[in-house]
Coordinates of C-alpha atoms and ligand atoms in Angstrom, one line a residue:
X11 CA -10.3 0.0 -126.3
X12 CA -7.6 2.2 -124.9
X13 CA -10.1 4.5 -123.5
X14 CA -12.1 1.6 -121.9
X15 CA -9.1 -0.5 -120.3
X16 CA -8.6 3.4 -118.5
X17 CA -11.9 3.6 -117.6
X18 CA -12.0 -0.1 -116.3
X19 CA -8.7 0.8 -114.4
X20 CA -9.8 4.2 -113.2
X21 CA -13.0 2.5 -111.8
X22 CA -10.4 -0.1 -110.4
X23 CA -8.7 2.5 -108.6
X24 CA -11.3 4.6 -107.0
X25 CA -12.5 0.9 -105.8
X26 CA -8.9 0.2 -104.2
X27 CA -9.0 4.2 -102.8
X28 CA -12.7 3.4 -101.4
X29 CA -11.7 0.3 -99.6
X30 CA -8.9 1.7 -98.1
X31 CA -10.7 4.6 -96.0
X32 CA -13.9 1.6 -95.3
X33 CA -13.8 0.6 -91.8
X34 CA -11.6 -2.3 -91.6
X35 CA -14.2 -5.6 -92.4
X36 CA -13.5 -8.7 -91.3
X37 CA -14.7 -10.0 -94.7
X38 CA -11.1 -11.1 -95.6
X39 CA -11.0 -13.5 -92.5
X40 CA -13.7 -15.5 -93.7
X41 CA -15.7 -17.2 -90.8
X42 CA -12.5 -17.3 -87.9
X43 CA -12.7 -14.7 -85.7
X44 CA -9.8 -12.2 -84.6
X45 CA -8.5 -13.5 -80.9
X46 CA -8.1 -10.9 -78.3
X47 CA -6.2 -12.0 -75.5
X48 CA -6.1 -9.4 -72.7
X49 CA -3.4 -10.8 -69.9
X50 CA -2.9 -9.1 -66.8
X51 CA -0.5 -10.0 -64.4
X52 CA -1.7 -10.7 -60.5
X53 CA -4.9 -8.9 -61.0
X54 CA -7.5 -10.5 -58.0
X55 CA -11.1 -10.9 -59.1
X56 CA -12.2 -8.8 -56.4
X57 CA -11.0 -5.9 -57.4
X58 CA -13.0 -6.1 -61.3
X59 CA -16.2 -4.4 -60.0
X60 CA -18.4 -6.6 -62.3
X61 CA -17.8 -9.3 -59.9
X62 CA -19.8 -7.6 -57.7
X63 CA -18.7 -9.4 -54.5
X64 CA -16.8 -8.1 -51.3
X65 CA -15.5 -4.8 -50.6
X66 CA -16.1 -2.6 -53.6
X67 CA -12.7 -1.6 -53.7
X68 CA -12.8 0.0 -57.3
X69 CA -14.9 1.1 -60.4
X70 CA -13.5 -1.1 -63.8
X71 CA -16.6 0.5 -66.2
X72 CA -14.3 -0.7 -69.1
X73 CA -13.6 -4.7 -67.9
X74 CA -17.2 -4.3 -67.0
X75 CA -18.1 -4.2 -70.9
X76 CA -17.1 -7.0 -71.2
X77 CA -19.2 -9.0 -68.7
X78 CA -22.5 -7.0 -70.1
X79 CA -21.2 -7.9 -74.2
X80 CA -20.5 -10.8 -73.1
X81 CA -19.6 -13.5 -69.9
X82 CA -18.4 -13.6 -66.6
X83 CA -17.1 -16.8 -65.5
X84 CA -17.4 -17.4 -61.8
X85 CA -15.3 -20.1 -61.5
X86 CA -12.3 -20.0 -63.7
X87 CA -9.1 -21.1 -61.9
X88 CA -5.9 -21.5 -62.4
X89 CA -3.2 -24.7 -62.2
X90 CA -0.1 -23.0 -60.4
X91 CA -1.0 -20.0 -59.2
X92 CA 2.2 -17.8 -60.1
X93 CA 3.5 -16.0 -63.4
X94 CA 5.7 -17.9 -65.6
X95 CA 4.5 -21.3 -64.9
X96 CA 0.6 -19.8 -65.7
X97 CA 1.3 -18.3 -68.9
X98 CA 3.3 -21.7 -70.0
X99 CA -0.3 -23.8 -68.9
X100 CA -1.7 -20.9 -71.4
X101 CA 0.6 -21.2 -74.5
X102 CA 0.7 -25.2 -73.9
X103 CA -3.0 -26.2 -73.0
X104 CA -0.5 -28.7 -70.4
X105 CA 0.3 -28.9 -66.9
X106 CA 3.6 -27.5 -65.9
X107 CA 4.9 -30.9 -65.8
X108 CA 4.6 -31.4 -69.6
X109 CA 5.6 -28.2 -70.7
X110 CA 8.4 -28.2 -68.1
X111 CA 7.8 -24.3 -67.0
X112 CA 7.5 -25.5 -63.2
X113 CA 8.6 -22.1 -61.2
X114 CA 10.1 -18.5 -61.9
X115 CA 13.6 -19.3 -60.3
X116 CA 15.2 -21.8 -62.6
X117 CA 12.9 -22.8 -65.3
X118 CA 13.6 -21.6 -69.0
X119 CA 10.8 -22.8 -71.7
X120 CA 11.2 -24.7 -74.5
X121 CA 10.3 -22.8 -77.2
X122 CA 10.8 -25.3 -79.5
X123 CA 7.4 -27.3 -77.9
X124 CA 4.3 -26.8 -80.0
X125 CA 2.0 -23.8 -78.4
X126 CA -1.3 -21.9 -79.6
X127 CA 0.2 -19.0 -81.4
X128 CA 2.2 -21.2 -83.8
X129 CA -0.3 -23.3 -84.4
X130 CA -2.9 -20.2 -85.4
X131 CA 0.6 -18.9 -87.4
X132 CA 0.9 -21.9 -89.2
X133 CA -3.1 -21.5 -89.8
X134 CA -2.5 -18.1 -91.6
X135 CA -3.1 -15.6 -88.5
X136 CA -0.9 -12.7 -87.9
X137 CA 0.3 -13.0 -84.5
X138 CA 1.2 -10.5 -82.1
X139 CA 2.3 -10.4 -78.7
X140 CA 3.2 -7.2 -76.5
X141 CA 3.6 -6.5 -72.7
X142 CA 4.9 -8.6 -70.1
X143 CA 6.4 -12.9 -71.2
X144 CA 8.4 -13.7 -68.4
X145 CA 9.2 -17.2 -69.4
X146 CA 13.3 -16.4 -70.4
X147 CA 13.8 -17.8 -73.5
X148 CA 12.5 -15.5 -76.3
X149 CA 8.7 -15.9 -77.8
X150 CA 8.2 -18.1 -80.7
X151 CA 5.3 -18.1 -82.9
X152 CA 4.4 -14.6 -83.3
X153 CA 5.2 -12.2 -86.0
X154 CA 5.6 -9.2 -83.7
X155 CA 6.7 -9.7 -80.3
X156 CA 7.7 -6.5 -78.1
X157 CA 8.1 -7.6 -74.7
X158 CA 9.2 -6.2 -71.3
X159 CA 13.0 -8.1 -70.2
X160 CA 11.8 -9.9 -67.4
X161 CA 9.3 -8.1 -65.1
X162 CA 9.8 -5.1 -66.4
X163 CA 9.4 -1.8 -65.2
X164 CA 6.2 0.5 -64.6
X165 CA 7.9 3.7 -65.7
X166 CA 9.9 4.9 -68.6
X167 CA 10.2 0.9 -69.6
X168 CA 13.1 -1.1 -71.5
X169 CA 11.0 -3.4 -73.4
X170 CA 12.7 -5.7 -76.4
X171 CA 11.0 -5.9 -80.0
X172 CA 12.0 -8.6 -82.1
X173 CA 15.2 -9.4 -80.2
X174 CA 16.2 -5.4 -80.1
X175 CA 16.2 -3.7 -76.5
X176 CA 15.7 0.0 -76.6
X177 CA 13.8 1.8 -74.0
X178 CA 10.5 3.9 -74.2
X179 CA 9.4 6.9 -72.3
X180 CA 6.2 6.5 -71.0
X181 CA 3.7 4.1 -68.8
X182 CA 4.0 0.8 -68.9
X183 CA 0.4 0.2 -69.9
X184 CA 0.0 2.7 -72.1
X185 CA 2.8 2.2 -74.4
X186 CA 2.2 -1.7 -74.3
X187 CA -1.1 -0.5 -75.4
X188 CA 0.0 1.9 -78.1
X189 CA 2.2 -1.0 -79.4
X190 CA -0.5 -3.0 -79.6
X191 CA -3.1 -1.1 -81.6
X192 CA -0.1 0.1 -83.9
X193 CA 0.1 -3.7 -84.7
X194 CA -3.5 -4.4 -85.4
X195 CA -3.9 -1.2 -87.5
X196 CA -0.4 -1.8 -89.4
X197 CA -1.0 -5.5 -90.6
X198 CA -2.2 -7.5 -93.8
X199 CA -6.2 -6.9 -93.7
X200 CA -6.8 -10.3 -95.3
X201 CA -5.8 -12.0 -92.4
X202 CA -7.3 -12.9 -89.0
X203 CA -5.4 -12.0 -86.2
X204 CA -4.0 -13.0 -82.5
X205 CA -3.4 -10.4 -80.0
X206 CA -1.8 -11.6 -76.7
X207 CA -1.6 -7.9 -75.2
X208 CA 0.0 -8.7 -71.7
X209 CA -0.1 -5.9 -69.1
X210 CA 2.4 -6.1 -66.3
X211 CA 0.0 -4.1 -63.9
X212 CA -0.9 -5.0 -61.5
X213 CA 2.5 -7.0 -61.0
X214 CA 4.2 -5.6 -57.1
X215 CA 5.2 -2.8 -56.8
X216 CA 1.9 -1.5 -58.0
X217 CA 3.6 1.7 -59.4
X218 CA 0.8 3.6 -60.7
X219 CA 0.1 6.1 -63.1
X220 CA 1.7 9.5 -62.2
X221 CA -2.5 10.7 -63.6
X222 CA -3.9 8.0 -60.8
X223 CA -2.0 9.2 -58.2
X224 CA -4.8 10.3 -55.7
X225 CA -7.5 8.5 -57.5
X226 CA -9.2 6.9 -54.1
X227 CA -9.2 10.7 -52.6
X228 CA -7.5 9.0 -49.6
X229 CA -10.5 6.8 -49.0
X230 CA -10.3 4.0 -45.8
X231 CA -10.1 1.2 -47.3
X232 CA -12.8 -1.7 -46.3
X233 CA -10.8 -4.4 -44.7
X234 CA -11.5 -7.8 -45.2
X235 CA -12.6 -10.4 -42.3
X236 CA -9.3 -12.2 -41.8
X237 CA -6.7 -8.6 -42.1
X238 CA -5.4 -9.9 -38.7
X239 CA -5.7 -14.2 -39.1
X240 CA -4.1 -16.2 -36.5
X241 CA -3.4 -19.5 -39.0
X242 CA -4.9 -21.1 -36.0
X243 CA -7.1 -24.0 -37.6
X244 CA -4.3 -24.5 -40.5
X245 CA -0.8 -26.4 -40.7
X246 CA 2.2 -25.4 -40.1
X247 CA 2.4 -24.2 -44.2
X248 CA -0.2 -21.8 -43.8
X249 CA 1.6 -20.5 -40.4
X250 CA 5.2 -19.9 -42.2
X251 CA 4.4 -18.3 -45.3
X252 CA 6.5 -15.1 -45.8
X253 CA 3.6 -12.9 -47.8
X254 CA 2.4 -10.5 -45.2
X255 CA 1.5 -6.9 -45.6
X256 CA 2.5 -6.4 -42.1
X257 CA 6.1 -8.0 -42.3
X258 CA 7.1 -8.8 -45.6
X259 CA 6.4 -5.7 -47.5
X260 CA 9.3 -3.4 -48.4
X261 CA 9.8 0.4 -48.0
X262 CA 9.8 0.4 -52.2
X263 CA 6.1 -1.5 -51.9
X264 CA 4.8 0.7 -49.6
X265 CA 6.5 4.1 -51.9
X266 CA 8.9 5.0 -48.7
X267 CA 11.2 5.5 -51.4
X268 CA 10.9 7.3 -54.8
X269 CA 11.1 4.7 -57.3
X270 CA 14.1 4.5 -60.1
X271 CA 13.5 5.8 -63.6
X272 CA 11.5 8.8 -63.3
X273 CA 12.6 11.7 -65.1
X274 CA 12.9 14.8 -63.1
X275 CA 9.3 16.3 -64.4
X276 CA 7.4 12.9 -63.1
X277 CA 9.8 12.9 -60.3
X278 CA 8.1 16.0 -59.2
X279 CA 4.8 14.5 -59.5
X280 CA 5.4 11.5 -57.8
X281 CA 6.7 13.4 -54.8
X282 CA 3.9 16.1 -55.0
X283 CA 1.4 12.7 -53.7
X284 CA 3.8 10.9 -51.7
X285 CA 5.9 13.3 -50.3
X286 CA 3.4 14.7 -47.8
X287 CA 1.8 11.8 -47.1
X288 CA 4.7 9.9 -46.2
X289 CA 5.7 13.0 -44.0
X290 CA 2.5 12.8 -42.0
X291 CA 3.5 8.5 -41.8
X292 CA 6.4 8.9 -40.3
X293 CA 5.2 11.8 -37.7
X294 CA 2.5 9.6 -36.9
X295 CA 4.7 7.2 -35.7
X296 CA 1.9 3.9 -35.9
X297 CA 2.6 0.3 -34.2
X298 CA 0.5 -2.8 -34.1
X299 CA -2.8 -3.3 -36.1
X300 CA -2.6 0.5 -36.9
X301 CA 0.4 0.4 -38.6
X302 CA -1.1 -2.9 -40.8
X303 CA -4.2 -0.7 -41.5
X304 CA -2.4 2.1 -42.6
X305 CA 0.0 -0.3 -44.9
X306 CA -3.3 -2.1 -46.5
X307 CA -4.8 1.5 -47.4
X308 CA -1.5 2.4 -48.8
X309 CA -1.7 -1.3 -50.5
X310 CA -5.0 -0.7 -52.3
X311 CA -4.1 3.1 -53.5
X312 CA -1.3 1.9 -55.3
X313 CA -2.4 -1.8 -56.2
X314 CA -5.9 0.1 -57.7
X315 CA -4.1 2.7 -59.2
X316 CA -2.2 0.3 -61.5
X317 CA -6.1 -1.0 -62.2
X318 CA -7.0 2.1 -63.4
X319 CA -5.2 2.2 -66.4
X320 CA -5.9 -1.4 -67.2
X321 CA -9.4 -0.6 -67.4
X322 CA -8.3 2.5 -69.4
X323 CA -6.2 0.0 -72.1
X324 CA -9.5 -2.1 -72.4
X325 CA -11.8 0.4 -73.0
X326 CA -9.1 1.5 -75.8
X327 CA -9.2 -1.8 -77.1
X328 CA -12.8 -2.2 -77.2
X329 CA -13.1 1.1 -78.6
X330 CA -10.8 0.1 -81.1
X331 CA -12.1 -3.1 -82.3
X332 CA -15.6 -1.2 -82.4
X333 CA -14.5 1.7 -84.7
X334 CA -12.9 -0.5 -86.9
X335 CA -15.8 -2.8 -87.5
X336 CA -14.1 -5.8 -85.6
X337 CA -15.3 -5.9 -82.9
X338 CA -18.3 -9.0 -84.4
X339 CA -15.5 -10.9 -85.9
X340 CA -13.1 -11.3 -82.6
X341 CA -13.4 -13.1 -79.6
X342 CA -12.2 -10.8 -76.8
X343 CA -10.8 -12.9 -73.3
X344 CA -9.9 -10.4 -70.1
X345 CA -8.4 -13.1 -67.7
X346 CA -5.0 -12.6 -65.2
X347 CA -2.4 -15.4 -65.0
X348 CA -3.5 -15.8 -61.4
X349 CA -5.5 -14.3 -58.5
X350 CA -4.0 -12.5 -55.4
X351 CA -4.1 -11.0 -51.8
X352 CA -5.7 -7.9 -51.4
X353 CA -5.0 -8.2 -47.7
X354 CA -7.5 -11.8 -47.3
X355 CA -5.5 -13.6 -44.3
X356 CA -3.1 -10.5 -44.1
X357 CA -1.3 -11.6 -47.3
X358 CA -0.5 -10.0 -50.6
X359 CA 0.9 -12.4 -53.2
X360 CA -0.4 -15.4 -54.8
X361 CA 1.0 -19.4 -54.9
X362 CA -1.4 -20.9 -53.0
X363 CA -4.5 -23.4 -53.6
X364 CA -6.8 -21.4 -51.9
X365 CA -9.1 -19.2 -53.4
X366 CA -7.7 -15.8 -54.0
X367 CA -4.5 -17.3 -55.7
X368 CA -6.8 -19.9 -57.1
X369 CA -9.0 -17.9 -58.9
X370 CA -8.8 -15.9 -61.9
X371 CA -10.8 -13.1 -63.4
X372 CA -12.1 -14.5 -66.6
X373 CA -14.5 -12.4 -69.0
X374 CA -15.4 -13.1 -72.6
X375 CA -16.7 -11.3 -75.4
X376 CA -17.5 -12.6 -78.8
X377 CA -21.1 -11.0 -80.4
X378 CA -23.0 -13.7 -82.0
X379 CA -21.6 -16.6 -80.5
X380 CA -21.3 -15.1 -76.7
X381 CA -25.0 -13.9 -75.0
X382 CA -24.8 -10.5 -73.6
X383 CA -24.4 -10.5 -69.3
X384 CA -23.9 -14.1 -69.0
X385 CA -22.4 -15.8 -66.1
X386 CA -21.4 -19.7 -65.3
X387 CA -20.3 -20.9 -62.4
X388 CA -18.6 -24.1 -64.5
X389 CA -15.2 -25.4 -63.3
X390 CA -13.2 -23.8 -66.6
X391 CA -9.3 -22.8 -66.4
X392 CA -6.5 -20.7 -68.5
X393 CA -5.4 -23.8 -69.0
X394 CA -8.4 -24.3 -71.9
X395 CA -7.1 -21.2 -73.8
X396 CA -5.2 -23.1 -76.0
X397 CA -7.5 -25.8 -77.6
X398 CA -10.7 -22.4 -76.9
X399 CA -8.4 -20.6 -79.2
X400 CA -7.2 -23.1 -81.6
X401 CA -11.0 -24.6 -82.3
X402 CA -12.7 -21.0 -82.4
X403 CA -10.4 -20.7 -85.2
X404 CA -11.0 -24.1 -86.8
X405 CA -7.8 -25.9 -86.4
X406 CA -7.6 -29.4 -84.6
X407 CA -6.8 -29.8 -81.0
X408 CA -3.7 -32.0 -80.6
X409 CA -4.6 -34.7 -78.7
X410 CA -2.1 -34.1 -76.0
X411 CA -3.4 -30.6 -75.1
X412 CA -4.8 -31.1 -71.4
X413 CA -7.3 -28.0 -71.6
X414 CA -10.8 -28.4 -73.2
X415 CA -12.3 -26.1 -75.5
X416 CA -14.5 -23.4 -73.8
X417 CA -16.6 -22.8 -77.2
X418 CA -19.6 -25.4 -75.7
X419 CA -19.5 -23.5 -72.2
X420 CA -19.5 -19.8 -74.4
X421 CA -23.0 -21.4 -76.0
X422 CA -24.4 -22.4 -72.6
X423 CA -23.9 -26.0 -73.6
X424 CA -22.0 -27.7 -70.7
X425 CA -21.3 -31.0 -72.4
X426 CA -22.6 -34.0 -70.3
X427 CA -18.7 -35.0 -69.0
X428 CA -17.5 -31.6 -68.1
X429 CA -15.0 -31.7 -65.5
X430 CA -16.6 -31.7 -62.1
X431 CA -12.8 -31.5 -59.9
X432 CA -9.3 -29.4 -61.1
X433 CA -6.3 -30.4 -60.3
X434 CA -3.5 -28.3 -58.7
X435 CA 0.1 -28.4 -58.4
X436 CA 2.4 -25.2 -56.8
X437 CA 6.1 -25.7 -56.7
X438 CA 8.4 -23.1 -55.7
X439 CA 9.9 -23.0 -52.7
X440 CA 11.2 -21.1 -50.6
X441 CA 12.0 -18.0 -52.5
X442 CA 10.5 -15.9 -52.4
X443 CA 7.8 -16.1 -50.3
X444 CA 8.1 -19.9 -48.4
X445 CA 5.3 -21.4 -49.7
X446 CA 5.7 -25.1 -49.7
X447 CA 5.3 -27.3 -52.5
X448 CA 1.6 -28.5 -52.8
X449 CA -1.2 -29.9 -54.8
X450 CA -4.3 -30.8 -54.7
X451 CA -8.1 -31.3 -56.1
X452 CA -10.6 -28.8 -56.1
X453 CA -14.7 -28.7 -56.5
X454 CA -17.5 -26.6 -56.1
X455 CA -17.1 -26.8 -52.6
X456 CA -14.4 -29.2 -51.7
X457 CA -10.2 -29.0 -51.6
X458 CA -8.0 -31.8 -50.9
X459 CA -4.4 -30.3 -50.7
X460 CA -1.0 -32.5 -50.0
X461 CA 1.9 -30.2 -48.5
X462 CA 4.6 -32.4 -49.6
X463 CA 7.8 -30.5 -49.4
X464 CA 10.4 -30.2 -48.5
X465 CA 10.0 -30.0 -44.9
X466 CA 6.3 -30.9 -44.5
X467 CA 4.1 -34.1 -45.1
X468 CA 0.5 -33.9 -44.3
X469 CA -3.1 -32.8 -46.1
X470 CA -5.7 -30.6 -45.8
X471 CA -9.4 -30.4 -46.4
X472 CA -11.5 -27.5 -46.5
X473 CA -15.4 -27.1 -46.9
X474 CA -15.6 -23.9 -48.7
X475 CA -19.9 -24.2 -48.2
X476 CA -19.8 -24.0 -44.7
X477 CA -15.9 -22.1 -44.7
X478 CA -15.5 -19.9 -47.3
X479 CA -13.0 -18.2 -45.9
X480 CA -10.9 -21.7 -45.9
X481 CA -9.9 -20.9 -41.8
X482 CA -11.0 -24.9 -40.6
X483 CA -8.9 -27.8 -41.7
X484 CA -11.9 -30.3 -41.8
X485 CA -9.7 -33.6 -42.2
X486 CA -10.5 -36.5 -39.9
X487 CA -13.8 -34.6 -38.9
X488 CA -16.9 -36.5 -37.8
X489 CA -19.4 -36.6 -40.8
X490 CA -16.2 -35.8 -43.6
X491 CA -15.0 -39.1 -43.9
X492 CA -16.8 -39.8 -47.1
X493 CA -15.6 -36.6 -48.6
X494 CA -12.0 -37.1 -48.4
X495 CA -12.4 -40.8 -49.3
X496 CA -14.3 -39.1 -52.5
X497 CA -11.8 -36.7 -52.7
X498 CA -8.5 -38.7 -52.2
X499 CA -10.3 -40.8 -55.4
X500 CA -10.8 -38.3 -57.5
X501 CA -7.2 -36.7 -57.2
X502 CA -5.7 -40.1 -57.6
X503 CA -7.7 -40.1 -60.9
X504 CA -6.9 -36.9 -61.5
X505 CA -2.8 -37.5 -61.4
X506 CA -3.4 -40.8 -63.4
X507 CA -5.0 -39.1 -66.1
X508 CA -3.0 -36.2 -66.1
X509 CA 0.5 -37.9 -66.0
X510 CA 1.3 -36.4 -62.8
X511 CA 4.7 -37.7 -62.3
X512 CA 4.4 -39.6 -59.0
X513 CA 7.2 -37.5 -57.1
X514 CA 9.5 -34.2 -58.0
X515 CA 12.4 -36.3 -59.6
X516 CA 12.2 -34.2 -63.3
X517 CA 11.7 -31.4 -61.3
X518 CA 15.0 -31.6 -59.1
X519 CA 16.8 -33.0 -62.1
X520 CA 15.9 -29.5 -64.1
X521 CA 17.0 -27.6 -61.1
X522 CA 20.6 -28.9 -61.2
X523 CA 21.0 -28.9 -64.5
X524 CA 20.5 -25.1 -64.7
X525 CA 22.8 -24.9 -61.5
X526 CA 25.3 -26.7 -63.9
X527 CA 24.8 -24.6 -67.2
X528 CA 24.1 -21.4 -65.5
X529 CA 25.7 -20.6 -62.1
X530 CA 24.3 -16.9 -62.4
X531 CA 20.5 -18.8 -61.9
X532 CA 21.5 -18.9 -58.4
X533 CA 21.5 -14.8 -58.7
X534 CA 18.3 -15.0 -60.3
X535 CA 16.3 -16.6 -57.1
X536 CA 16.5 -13.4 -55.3
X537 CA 13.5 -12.7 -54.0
X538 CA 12.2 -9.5 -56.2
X539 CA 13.5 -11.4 -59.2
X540 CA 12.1 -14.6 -59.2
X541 CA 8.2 -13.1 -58.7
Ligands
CA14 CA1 1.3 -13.2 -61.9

């Protein structure tokens, strides 16, 4: 008997050893998949080359996997096109009048309210979250949490874990990576997990790697159509914005200045590509459109260059999931928290209702469920992460979640009452780039927008068919009557069902109340801080 009960544990063991050195299987998760939420931060759709459209302004082979594994959506936009109030759409599946995240100066989220990750938590996943939060209060609902304060910073980062600040040497995107994969790796097997891995690139001041320094081989960049718009055929919001590359960029955006934190050997680095350049700058001595051209090249170097690694952290992830045997069990998501300038109307930034801020890269990945090199053109947000998430791992939608689950559109079943219009709302103003408050309804084709504050009061329509650039204000045209009385209709529905509060009263109200409890939040709406 003695010699059996050994055997029997012997046989045990080398089963136990075995299983330890087998690729990871997803055979303890049962049927719900791993979630694999890759969040960049500003990244513009035209600069992923698997959407193929525009200027060619950079190679992503690894962000490109995922549109051949899996699907590229075409039209994936986003509610309020700017950081913090995005990511609380994403954790909420609600507007940023529910959730109560409304702008990056003064709001502090409740992270008391019920969100994705605590709901998969409270399901048995392992959650994780890593890289850029910027939403104040500190993450709830995740096991791990190692995020940067704040923005953060591209080099030799401070980044808090758990509630402890310590500071790493290294690339912001690469360590946030590192982190990352340490977490999968180091975790209970039995589990399914949720990664939210959250790169600050390509956040301003598109520091990039010291290695991608030089990566375009001083290439001339392609300029977009409207480099040099007049806002002629616009309001007066369009006009006043304060988001141009030609007067609103800073000697730190454009790398007049060596940036803080480097030690002395990347120091030397970052000056060995700079340096001469910036010599040959100044001697040059530019004015007028030259001096914008030669500001947008330097825009795209840097901008890219913070892509580049991005791509590299995807194809690491990828790589990952595929040597470990996860990669048929998880459902991967690439998406941004918002689109973004890459010199379209002369601008960098974001905020606005028009397309480049309105749009957000969105690519999907899940073998089985996902068909390889898909695309949709449906009307599908960041805001339907959190009931996509929730149902792919088979726990209910609460009813109050605004988003709809993206698993029919995944299957190339568009159910019947898909939305057809989005609705929009942006609204921080003025820091730190005077945009005035706005919303409005969008199409396929159509926007309705409202400027409504707080020195403006009139609407806009554009025809993105016959305007895709969105230069003509089509309101009170001949033959576009119909439209806006369509449009005006739909957005009123919109609101209604929505809950859209019917003016900015809850808003205001939050605002001096944090002027009340925290005096210093005055502080925080300078400009490079509240981005
Ligand atoms: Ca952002």
């Amino acid at each position: 008997m003695t010699f059996a009960r050994n055997h029997f544990e012997f046989i045990v063991l080398i089963l136990a050893c075995v299983a330890s050195i087998l690729p990871v299987s997803d055979a303890g998760a049962a049927d719900r998949p791993n979630i694999v939420l890759i969040f960049t931060d500003d990244h513009a759709f035209q600069a992923i080359s698997a959407y193929g459209e525009g200027r060619k302004l950079l190679e992503t082979p690894n962000i490109d996997r995922l549109a051949k594994q899996g699907m590229r959506f075409d039209r994936a936009v986003v509610p309020n096109s700017i950081c913090g109030p995005s990511r609380a759409c994403v954790l909420t599946g609600k507007y940023n009048h529910k959730n109560g995240f409304y702008d990056n100066t003064y709001s502090v989220f409740d992270g008391s309210q019920p969100t994705f990750p605590k709901m998969l938590q409270a399901a048995g996943y392992r959650t994780g979250l890593f890289g850029k939060w910027h939403l104040v209060s500190d993450p709830t609902g995740f096991d791990e949490w190692h995020i940067l304060p704040g923005q953060g910073d591209y080099y030799n980062p401070d980044m808090i874990k758990n509630g402890t600040r310590m500071r790493h040497e290294g690339y912001v995107t690469d360590l946030v990576t590192d982190f990352a994969l340490d977490w999968v790796g180091s975790g209970d097997k039995s589990k399914p997990f949720l990664l939210m891995l959250q790169h600050k690139a390509p956040h301003r001041d598109w520091q990039p790697a010291l290695r991608h320094l030089g990566h375009d081989k001083d290439r001339k960049y392609p300029e977009p159509a409207t480099l040099f718009d007049d806002y002629s055929g616009r309001g007066p919001a369009v006009a006043d914005q304060d988001m141009t590359i030609e007067k609103t960029m800073t000697p730190g955006d454009l790398k007049l200045v060596t940036p803080r934190r480097l030690n002395a050997e990347q120091k030397a680095d970052w000056e060995a590509y700079y340096g001469p350049r910036n010599t040959e700058f100044e001697k040059a001595n530019l004015t007028g459109k030259d001096l914008v051209r030669w500001k947008y090249n330097r825009y795209m170097h840097d901008y890219l260059g913070t892509i580049k690694a991005v791509d590299e952290s995807v194809g690491r992830v990828l790589d990952y999931l595929d040597a470990n045997g996860m990669s048929k069990n998880t459902l991967v998501v690439y998406a941004a928290d918002q689109g973004f300038y890459l010199g379209e109307h002369g601008w960098f930034d974001k905020r606005w209702i028009f397309e480049e801020s309105l749009r957000t890269p969105m690519l999907a990945q899940w073998p089985g469920k996902i068909a390889h090199g898909t695309t949709t053109p449906d009307l599908v947000s960041v805001i339907d992460f959190a009931p996509t998430f929730l149902s792919a791992a088979g726990v209910s939608v609460p009813g109050d979640i605004q988003g709809r689950s993206l698993l029919p559109i995944f299957e190339g079943k568009k159910p019947a009452d898909w939305r057809k219009a989005f609705y929009y709302h942006y609204y921080e103003y003025p820091l730190p780039h005077r945009v005035r408050r706005h919303y409005g309804v969008v199409t396929d084709r159509y926007k309705l927008v409202h400027f409504y504050a707080p020195d403006v009061d009139y609407w806009e329509l554009y025809d993105r068919e016959k305007d895709p650039a969105e230069l003509k204000n089509m309101l009170g045209q001949t033959g576009y009557e119909q439209v806006e009385k369509d449009l005006r209709a739909e957005l009123g529905r919109l609101r209604t069902e929505l809950e859209v509060p019917k003016d900015d009263a809850g808003y205001e109200a939050m605002i001096r109340q944090r002027q009340r409890d925290r005096p210093a939040a005055k502080k925080k709406a300078a400009p490079r801080a509240a981005e």
